[in-house]
CSV table of C-alpha atoms in Angstrom, one decimal:
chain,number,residue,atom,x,y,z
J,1,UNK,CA,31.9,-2.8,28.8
J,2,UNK,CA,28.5,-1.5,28.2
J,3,UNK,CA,28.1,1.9,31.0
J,4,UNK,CA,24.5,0.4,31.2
J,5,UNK,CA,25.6,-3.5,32.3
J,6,UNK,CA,22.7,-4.7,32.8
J,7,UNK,CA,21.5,-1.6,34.2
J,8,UNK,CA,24.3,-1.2,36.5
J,9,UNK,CA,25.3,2.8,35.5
J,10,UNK,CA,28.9,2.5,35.5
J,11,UNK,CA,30.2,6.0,34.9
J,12,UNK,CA,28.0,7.5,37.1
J,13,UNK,CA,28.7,5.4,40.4
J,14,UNK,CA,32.3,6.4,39.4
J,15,UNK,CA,31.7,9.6,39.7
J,16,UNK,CA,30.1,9.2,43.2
J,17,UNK,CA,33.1,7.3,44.4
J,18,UNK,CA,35.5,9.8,43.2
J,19,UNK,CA,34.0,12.1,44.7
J,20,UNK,CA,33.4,10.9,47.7
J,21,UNK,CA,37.0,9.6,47.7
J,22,UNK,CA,38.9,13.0,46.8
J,23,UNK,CA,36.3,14.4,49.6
J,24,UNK,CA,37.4,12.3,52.4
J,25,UNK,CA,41.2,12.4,51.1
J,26,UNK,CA,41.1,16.5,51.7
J,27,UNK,CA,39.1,15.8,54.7
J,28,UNK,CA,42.0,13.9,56.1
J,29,UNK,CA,45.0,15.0,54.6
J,30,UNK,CA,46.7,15.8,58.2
J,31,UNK,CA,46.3,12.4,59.2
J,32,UNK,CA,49.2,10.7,59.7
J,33,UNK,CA,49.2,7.1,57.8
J,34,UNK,CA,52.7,6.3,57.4
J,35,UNK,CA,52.8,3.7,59.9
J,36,UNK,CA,50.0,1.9,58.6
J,37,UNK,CA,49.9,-1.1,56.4
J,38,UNK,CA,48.1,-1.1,52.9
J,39,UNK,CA,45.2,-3.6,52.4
J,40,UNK,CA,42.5,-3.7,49.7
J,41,UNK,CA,39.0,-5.8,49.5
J,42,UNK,CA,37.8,-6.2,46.2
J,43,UNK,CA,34.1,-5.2,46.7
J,44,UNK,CA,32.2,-7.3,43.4
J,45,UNK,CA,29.0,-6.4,42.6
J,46,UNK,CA,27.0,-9.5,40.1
J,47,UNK,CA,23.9,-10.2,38.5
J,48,UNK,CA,22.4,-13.0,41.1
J,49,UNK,CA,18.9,-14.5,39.8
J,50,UNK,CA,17.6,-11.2,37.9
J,51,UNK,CA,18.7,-9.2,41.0
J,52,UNK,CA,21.6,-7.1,41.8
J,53,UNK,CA,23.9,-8.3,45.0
J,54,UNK,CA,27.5,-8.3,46.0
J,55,UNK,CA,29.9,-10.8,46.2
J,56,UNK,CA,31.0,-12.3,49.7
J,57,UNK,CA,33.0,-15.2,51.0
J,58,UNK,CA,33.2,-16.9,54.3
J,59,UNK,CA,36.8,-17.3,55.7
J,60,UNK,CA,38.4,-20.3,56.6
J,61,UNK,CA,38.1,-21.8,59.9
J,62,UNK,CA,42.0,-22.5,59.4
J,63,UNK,CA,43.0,-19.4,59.0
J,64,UNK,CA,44.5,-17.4,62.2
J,65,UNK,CA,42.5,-14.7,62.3
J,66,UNK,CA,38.9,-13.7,61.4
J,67,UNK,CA,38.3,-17.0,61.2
J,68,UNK,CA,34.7,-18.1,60.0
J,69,UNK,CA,33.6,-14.4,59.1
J,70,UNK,CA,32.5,-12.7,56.6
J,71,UNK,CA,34.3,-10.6,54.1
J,72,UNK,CA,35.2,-9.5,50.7
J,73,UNK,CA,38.1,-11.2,48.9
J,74,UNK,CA,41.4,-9.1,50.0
J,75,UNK,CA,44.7,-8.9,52.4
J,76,UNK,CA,47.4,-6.9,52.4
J,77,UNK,CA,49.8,-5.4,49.8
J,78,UNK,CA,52.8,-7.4,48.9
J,79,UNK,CA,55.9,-6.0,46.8
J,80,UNK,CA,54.8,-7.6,43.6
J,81,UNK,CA,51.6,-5.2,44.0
J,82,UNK,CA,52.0,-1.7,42.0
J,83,UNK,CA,49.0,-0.6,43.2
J,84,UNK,CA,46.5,-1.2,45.6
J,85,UNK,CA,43.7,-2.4,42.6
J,86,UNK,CA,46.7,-5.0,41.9
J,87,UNK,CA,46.1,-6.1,45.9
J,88,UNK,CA,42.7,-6.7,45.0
J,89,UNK,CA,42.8,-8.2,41.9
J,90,UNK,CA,45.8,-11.0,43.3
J,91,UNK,CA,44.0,-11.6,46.6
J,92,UNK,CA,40.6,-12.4,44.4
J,93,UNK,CA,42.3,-14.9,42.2
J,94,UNK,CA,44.7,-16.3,45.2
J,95,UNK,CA,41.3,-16.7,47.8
J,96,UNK,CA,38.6,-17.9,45.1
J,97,UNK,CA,40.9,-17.9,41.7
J,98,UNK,CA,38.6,-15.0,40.2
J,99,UNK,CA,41.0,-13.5,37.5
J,100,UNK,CA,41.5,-10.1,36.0
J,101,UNK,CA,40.2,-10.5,33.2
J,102,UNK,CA,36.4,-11.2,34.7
J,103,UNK,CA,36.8,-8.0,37.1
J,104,UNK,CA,35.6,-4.8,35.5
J,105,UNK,CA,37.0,-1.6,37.2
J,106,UNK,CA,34.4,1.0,38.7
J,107,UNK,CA,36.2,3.0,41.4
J,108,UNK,CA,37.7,3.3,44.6
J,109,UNK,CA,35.8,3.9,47.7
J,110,UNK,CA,37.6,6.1,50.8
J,111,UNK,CA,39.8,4.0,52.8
J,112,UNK,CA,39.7,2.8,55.9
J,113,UNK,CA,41.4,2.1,59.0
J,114,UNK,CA,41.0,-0.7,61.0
J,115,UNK,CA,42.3,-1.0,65.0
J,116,UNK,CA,45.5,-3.8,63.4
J,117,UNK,CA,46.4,-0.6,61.5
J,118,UNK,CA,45.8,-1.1,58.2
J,119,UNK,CA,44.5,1.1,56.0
J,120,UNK,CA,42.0,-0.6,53.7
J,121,UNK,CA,40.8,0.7,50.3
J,122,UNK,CA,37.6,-1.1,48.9
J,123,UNK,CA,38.0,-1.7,45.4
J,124,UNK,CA,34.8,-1.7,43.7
J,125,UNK,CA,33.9,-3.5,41.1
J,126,UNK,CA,31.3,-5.6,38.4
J,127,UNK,CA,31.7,-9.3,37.8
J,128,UNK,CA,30.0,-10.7,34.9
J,129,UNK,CA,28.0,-13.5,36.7
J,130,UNK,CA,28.5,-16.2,37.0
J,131,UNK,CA,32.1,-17.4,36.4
J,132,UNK,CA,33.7,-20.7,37.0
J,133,UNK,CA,35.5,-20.0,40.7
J,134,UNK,CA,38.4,-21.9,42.2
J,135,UNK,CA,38.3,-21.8,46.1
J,136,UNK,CA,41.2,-21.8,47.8
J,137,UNK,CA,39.9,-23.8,50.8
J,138,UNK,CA,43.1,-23.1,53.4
J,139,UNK,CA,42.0,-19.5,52.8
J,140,UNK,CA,37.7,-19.3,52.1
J,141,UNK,CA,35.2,-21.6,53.0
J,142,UNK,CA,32.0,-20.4,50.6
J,143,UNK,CA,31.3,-17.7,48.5
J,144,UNK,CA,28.0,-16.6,48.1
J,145,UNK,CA,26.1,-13.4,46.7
J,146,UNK,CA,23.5,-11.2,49.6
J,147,UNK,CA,21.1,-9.4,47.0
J,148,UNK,CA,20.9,-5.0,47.5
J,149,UNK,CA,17.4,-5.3,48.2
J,150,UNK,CA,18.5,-7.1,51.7
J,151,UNK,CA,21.3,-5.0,52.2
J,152,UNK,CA,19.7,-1.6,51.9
J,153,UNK,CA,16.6,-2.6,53.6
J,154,UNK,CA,17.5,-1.0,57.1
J,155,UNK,CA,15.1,-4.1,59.2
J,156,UNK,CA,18.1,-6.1,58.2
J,157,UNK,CA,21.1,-4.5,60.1
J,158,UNK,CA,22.0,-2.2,63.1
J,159,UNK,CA,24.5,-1.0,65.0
J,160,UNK,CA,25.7,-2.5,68.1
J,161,UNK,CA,28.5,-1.6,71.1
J,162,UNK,CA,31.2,-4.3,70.3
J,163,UNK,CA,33.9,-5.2,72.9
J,164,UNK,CA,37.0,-6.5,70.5
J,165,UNK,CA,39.1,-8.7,72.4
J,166,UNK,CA,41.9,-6.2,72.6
J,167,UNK,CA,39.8,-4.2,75.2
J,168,UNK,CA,38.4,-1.8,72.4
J,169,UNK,CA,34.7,-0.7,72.6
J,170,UNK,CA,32.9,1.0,69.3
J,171,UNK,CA,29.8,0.6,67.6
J,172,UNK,CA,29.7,-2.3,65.0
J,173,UNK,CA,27.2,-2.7,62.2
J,174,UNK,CA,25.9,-6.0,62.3
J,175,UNK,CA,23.1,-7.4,60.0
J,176,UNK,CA,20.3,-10.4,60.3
J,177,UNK,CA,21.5,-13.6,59.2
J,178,UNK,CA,21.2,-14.4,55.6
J,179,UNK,CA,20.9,-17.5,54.4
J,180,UNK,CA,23.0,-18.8,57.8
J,181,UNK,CA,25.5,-16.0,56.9
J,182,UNK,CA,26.1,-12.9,59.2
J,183,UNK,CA,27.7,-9.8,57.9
J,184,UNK,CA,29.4,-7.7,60.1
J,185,UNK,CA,32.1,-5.6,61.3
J,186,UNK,CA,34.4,-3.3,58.5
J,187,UNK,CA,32.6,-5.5,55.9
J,188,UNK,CA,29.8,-4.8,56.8
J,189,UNK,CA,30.6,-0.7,57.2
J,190,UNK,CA,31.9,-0.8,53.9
J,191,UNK,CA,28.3,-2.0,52.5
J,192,UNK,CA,26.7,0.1,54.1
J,193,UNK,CA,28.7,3.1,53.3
J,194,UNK,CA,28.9,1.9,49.1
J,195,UNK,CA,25.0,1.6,49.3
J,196,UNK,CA,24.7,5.2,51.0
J,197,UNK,CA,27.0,6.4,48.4
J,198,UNK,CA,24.9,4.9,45.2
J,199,UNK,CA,21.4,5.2,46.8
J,200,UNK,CA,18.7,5.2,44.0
J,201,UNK,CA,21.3,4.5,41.8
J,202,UNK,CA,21.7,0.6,42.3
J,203,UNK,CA,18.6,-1.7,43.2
């Protein structure tokens, strides 16, 4: 793959996320995570229209939780997983059949923890858009692309005291509909933190 793809500068956004990545691993390396469960989100970026965007879908209202939100494809690790970019890659292709060999690798953003206890790793990466999708619709509703330009422009989100139904209270990023979408929650911290990270570097 070109490092350039259609100006998309591979190497060096891997370099950010390594970094940032080996930063917060030190930063945390007396945390305790050995009761947590492994996830990972495959976090696309594509070519929409002549403009860079990332790759969401909309779960389904079937499912028994999240249901209706927002989110990149992922779930949890499963034994047949040897690493945690092999969660991504089978959740992608399970939710909207997206295969492996469409996904190009850039990096691996800090993880995080969510308050079911699993530790989530975002797995980013370029799709060569568009592909030919397959939506599994017990699990995803739509997928649809929410351009950079929206997503870094700061009118477009803020942060908000959320009350989770388990009694929990934080703050939660939540951003202005798009397109009858509304982005949210961890998925929407990881964008925001991925668009911090690569600021300048991606438009």
């Amino acid at each position: 793959m070109n490092e350039n793809a259609k100006g998309l500068k591979i190497e060096r956004i891997r370099e950010i996320l390594d970094r940032e990545r080996a930063k917060s691993i030190s930063y945390e390396q007396d945390f305790s995570r050995k009761n947590l469960k492994k996830a990972a989100v495959l976090v696309p970026f594509v070519c929409d229209n002549n403009q860079w965007s990332l790759l969401f879908t909309r779960r389904s209202d079937n499912l028994k939780n999240h249901q209706g939100q927002v989110s990149f494809p992922g779930g949890g690790m499963e034994q047949v997983d040897e690493t945690i970019v092999d969660t991504a890659y089978r959740e992608a292709f399970e939710e909207i059949g997206l295969s492996k060999s469409e996904i190009q690798y850039v990096g691996l953003m800090p993880d995080f923890v969510t308050i079911s206890d699993y530790l989530v790793t975002p797995v980013v990466s370029w799709v060569n858009w568009p592909v030919k999708l397959q939506i599994s619709n017990h699990e995803v509703s739509k997928v649809f692309t929410i351009p950079i330009n929206f997503l870094n422009n700061k009118k477009n989100w803020e942060e908000r005291i959320y009350t989770h139904p388990s009694g929990i209270h934080g703050s939660v990023i939540f951003y202005n509909l798009f397109d009858g979408e509304l982005l949210w929650g961890i998925s929407a911290k990881i964008t925001i933190d991925l668009l911090r990270m690569v600021d300048g570097i991606v438009k």
